[in-house]
Coordinates of C-alpha atoms in Angstrom, one line a residue:
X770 CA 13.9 12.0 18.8
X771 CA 11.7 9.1 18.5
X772 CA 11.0 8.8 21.9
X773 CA 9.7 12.1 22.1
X774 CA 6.6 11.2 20.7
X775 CA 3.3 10.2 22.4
X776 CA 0.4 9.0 20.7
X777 CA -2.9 10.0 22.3
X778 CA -6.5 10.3 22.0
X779 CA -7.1 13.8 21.0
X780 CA -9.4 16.4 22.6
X781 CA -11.0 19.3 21.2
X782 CA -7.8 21.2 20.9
X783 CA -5.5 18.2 19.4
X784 CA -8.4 17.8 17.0
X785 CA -8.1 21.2 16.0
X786 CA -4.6 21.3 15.5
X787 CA -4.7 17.9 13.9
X788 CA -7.6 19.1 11.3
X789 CA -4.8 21.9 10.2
X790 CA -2.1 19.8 10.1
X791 CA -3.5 17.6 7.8
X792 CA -4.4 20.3 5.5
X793 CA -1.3 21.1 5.2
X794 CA -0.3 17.2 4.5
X795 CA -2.9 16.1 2.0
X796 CA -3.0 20.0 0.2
X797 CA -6.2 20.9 0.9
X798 CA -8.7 20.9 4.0
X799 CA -10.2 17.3 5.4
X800 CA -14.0 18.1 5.9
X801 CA -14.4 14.5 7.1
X802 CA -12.3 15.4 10.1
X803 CA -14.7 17.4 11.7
X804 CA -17.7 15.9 10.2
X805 CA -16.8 12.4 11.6
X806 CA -15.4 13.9 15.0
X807 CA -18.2 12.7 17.2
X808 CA -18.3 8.9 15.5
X809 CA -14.6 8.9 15.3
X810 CA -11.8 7.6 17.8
X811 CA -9.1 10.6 16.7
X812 CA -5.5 9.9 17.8
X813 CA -2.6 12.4 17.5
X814 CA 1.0 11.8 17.9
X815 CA 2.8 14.7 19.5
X816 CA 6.0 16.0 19.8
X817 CA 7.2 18.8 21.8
X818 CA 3.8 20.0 22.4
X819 CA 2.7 20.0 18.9
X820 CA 0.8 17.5 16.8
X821 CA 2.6 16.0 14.4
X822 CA 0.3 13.2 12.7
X823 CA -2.9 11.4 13.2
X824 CA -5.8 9.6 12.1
X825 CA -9.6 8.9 12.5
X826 CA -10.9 4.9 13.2
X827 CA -14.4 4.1 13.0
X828 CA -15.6 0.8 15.0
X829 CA -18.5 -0.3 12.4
X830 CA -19.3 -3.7 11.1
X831 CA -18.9 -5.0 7.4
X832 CA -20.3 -7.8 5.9
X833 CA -18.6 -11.0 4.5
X834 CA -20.5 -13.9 4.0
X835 CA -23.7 -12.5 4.7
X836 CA -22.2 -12.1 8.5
X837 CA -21.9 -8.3 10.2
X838 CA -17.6 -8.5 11.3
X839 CA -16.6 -6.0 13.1
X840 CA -14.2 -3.9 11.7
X841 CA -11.6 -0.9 12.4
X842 CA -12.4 1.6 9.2
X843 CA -9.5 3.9 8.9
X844 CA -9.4 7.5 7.5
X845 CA -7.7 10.9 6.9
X846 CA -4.1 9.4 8.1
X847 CA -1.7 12.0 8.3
X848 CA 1.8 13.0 8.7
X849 CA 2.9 16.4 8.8
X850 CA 5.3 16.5 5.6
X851 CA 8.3 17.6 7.9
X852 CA 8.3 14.5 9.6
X853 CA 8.1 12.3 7.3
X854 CA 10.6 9.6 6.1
X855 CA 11.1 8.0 9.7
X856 CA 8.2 5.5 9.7
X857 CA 5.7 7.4 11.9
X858 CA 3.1 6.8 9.5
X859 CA 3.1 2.9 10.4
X860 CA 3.5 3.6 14.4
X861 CA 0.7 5.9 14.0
X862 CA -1.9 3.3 12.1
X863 CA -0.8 0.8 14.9
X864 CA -1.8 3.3 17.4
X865 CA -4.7 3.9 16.2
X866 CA -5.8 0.4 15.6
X867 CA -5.1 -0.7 19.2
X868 CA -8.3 0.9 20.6
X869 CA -10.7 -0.9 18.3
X870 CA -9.1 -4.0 18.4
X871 CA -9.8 -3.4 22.0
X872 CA -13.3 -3.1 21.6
X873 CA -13.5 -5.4 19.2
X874 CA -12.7 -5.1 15.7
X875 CA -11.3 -8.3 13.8
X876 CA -10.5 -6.8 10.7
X877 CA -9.7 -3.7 9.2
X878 CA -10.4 -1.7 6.0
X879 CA -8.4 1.4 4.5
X880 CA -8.4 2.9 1.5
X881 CA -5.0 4.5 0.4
X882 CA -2.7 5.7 -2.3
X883 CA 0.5 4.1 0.0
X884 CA -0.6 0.6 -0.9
X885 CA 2.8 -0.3 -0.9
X886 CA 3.3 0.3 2.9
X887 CA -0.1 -1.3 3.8
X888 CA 0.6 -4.1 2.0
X889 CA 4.0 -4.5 4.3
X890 CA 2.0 -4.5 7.3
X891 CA -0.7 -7.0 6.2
X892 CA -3.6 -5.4 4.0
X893 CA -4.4 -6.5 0.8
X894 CA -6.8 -5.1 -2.2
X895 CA -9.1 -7.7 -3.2
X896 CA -10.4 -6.3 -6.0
X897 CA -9.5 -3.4 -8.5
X898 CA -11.5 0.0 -8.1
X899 CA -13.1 1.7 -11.1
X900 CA -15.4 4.7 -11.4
X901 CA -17.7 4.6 -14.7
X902 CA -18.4 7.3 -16.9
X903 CA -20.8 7.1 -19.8
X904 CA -22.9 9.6 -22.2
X905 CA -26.5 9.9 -21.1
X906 CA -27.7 9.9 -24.0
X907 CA -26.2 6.2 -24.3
X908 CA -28.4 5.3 -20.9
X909 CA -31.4 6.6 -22.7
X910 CA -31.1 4.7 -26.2
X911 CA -30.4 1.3 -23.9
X912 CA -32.7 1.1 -21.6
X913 CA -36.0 0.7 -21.1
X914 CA -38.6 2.9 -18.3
X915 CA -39.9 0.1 -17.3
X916 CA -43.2 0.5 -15.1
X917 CA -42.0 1.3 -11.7
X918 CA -43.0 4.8 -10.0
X919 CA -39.8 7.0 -8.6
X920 CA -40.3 9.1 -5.6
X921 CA -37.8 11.7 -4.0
X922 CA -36.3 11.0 -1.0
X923 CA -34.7 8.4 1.6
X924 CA -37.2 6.5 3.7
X925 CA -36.4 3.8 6.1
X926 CA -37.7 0.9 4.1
X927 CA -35.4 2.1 1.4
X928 CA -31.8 2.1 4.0
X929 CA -33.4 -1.8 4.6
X930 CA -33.3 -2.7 1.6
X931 CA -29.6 -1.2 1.2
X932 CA -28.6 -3.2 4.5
X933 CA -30.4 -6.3 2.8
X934 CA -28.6 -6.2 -0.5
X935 CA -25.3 -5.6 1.2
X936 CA -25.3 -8.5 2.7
X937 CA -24.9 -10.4 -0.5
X938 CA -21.6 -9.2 -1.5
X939 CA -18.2 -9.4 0.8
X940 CA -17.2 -6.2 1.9
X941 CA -19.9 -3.6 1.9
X942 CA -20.4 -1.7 5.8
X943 CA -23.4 -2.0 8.0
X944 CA -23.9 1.8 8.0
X945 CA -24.5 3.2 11.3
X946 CA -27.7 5.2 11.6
X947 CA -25.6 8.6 10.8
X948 CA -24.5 7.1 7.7
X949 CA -26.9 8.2 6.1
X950 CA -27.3 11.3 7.4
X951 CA -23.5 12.6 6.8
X952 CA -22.9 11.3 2.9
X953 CA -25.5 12.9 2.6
X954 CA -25.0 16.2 3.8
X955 CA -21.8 16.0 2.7
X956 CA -22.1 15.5 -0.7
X957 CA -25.0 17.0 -1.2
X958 CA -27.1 14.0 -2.5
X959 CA -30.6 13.6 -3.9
X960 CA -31.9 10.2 -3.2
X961 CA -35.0 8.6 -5.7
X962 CA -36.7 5.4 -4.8
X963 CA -38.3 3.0 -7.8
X964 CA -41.4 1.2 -6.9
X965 CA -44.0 -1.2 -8.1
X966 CA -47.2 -0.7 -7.2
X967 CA -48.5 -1.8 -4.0
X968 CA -45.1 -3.6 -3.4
X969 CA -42.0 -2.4 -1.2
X970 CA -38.8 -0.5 -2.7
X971 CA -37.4 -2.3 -5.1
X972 CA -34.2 0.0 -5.6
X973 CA -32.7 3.4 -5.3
X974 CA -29.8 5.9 -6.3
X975 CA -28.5 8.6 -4.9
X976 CA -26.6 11.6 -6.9
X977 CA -25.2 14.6 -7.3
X978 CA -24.4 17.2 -9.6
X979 CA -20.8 18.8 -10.6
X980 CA -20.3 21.2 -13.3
X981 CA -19.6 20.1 -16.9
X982 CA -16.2 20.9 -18.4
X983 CA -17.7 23.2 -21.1
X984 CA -21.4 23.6 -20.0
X985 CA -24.5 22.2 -18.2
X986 CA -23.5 19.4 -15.9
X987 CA -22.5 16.1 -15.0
X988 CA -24.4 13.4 -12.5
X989 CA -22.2 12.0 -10.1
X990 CA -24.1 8.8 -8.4
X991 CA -23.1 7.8 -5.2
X992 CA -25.0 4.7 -3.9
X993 CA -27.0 2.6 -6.3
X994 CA -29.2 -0.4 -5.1
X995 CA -30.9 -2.9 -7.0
X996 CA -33.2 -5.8 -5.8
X997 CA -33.1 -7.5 -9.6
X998 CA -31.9 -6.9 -13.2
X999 CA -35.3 -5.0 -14.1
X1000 CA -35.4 -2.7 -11.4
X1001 CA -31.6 -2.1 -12.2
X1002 CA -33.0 -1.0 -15.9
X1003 CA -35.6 1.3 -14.8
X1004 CA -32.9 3.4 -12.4
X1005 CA -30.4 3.5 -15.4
X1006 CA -32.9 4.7 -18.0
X1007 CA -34.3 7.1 -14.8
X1008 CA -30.4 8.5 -14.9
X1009 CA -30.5 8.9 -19.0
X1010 CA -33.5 11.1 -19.2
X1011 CA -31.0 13.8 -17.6
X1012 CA -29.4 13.5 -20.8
X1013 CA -31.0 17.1 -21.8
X1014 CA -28.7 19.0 -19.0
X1015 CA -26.5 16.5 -18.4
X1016 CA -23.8 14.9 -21.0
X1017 CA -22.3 12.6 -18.9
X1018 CA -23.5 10.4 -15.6
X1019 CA -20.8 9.0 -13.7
X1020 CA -20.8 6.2 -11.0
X1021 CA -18.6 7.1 -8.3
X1022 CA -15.8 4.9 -7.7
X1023 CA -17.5 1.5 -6.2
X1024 CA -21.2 2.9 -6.8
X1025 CA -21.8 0.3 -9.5
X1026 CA -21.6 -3.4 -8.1
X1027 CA -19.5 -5.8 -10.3
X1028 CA -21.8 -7.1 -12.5
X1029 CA -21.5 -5.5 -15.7
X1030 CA -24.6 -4.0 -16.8
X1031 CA -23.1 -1.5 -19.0
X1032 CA -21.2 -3.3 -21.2
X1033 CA -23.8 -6.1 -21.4
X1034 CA -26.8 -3.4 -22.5
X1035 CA -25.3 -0.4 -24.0
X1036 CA -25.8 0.5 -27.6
X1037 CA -22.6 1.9 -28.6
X1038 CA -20.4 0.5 -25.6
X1039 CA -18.8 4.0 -24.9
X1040 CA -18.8 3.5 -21.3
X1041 CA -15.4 4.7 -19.3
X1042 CA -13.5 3.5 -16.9
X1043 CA -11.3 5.4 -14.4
X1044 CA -8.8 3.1 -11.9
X1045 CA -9.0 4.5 -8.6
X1046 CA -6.9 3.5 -5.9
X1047 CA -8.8 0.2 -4.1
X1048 CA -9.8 -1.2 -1.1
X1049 CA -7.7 -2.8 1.4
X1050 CA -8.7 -5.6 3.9
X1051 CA -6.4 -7.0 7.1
X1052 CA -7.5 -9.4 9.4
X1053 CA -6.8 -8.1 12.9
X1054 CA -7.4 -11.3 14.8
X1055 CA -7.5 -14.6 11.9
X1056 CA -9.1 -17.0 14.6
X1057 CA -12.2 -14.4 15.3
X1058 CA -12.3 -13.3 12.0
X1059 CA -12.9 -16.8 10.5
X1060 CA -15.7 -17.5 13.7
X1061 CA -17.5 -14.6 13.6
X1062 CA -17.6 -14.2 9.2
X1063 CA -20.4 -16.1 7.4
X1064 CA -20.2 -19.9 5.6
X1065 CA -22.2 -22.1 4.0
X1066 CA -24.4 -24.3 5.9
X1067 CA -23.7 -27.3 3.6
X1068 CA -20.0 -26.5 3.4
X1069 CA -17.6 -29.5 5.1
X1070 CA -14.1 -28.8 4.3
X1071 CA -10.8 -29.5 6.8
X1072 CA -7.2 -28.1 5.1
X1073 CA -4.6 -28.0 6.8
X1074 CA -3.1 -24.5 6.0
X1075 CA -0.1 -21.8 6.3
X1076 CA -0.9 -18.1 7.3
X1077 CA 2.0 -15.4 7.6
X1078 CA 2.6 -13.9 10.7
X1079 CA 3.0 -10.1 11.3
X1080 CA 7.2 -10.6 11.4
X1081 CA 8.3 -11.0 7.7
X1082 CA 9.1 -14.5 7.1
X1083 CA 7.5 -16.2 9.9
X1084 CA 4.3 -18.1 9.7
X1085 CA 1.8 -20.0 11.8
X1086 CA 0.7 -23.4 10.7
X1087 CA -3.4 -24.5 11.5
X1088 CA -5.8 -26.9 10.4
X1089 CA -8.7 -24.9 9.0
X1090 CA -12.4 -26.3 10.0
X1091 CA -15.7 -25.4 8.5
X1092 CA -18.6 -27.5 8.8
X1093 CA -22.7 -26.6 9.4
X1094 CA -21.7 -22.9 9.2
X1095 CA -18.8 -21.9 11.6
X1096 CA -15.7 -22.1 11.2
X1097 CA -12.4 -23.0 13.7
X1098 CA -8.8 -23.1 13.4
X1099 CA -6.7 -25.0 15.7
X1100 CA -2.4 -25.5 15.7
X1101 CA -1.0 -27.8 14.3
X1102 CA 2.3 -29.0 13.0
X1103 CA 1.8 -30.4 9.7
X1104 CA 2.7 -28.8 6.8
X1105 CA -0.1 -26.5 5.5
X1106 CA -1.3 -27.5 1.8
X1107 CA -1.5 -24.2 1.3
X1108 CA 0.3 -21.3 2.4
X1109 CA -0.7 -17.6 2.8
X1110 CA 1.0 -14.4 3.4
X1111 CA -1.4 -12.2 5.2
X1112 CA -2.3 -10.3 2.6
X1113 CA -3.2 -12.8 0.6
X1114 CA -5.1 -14.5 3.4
X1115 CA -7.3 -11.2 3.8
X1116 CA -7.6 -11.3 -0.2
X1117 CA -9.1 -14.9 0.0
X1118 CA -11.7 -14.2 3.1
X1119 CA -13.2 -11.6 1.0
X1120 CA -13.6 -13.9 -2.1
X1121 CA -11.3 -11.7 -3.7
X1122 CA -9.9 -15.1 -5.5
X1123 CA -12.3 -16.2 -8.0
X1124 CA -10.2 -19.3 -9.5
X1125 CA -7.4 -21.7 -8.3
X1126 CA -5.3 -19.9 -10.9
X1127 CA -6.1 -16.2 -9.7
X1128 CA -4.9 -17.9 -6.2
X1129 CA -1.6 -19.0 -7.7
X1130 CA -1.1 -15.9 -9.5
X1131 CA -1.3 -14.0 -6.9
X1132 CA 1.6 -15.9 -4.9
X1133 CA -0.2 -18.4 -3.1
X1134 CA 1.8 -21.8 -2.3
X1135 CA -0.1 -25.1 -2.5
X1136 CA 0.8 -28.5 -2.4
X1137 CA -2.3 -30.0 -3.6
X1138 CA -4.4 -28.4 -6.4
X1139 CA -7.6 -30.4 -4.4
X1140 CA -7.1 -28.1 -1.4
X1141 CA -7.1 -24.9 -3.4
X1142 CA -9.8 -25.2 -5.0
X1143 CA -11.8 -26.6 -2.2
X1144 CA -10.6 -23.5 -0.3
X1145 CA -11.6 -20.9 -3.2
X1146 CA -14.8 -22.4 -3.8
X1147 CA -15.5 -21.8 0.2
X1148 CA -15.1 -18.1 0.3
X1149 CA -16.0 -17.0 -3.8
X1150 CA -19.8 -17.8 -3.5
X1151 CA -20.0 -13.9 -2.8
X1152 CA -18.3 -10.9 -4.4
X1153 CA -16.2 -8.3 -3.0
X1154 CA -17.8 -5.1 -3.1
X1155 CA -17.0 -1.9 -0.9
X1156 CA -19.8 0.6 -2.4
X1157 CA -18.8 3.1 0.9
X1158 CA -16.2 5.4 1.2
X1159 CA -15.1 6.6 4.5

């Protein structure tokens, strides 16, 4: 029966039957299936005529050390529930990966509630995942207005900004220009922009609104952008005068970047956390992925090194260069002094280690305590942060 299947790139029709099928797979209907179509490579597997999984992949770029990577962004994999158990799931994701890497992805981001599968083929979380919830009331008692004017709406100086603050944390995606265009419409999001005057946007948020579980409602924030600690204020308090419809403001899952402003400024310290399930990174292709990501210009660091290979067990041995910027690895046969799975390789380019000891926690093998910490310090001058959802 296995070789019954063919994996293809799906055409109106496949897409149709695709979009149903994976209604019936996750429960409920995938909107982003048809809103992504024309941005999206679809593939289908299909058996007997009828699709029987598939999956969008969007070639964008994300940033990690201040460097646009390209990257394969995976979404709405599906399996039609009676075919599952027989590994079609991982065939399909390879499938559907092959394209891109094609066209030039390096690495690749999902986000998934089968971690444990992705992590067998080579993605790792480098961080944990929260939404925040917190009583606006709180948000109005802690902060202060500040003197910055707030205007409606998203302007192009404001998406720079976004695309210049991204590039200071690991992870976040160079949005396309119909990024924009489809969160918003899709989640039906007000944008506001904070101001000084006679000076450019210094930050903005984007929200909704959802129903409250006895009356009124709740803000749901989506993107929030800060160019400094003041600025952050300003938006926060903005967000607690809503306090007299709304109880509660939430920060989407990955809205708030991870420094923690809440707990540092809030009265009462009543803010909530939620786990969500996180980000996962995979480098595609490790040579590109380390020439084409960002370093420091004053970095000079050689380590020989140990980096899993996609068969269980088996691993390739390099000598890892960076010097003035770039980055090179070339073969070797010395013993690496430090030895990564793949996952954990992925977890490290995204400076998802913040010590020597989260390294060795995490199952990383060293030799020499020098060479870990030389290689940490190389890749956790920026945090992981994945604010888009996809």
């Amino acid at each position: 029966m296995e070789d019954s299947i063919t994996f293809v790139r799906a055409d109106d029709g496949l897409t149709q039957e695709y979009d149903e099928m994976a209604a019936r797979s996750f429960g409920h209907p995938v909107g982003d299936i048809t809103h992504l179509r024309g941005h999206a490579d679809v593939r289908v597997a299909v058996r007997a005529g009828r699709v029987v999984a598939g999956g969008l992949g969007i070639l964008t770029s994300q940033f990690f050390g201040g460097t646009a990577v390209p990257t394969a962004c995976l979404a709405a994999g599906s399996v039609a529930p009676e075919e599952r158990g027989a590994r079609l799931a991982a065939r399909m994701v390879h499938e559907r990966l092959r394209p891109l890497r094609e066209r030039g992805a390096v690495i690749s981001t999902i986000s998934t509630i089968s971690n444990g599968y992705a992590r067998r083929m080579g993605w790792e979380a480098p961080v944990p995942v929260f939404g925040w919830a917190v009583s606006s009331d709180d948000l109005k008692r802690s902060f202060p207005a500040g003197d910055l004017d707030i205007e409606h709406g998203l302007t192009k100086d404001a998406l720079d900004l976004q695309q210049e603050l991204a590039r200071q944390w690991n992870g976040p995606v160079q949005r396309p220009d119909w990024w924009s265009t489809w969160t918003t419409a899709k989640n039906a999001l007000t944008t506001y922009r904070f101001t000084r005057p006679g000076e450019p946007v210094a930050g903005w948020v984007s929200l909704t609104t959802k129903r409250g579980d006895r009356h009124g409602m709740d803000l749901v924030v989506h993107d929030f952008w800060s160019s400094d600690a003041d600025c952050a204020a300003a938006m926060l308090a903005f967000l607690g005068r809503h306090n007299s419809r709304a109880q509660t403001v939430q920060f989407r899952r990955g809205a708030l970047p991870p420094y923690p402003l809440l707990l540092h400024n809030l009265h009462r310290h009543r803010v909530t956390a939620d786990a969500w399930h996180p980000w996962m990174l995979r480098i595609l292709d490790v040579q590109a992925a380390l020439r084409l990501r960002g370093w420091p210009a004053d970095l000079d660091l050689e380590v020989p090194v140990e980096i899993g290979d996609e068969r269980p067990g088996s691993s390739h041995r390099y000598l890892l260069r960076i010097c003035a910027g770039s980055a090179d690895l070339a073969p070797v046969r010395t013993e690496g002094a430090v030895a990564f799975t793949r996952g954990q390789f992925a977890a490290w380019y995204a400076g998802g280690y913040r010590s020597p000891a989260a390294a060795r926690l995490s199952g990383v093998r060293t030799r020499s305590e020098e060479a870990l910490t030389a290689l940490v310090r190389a890749t956790s001058g920026q945090e992981p942060w994945l604010p888009e959802h996809f």
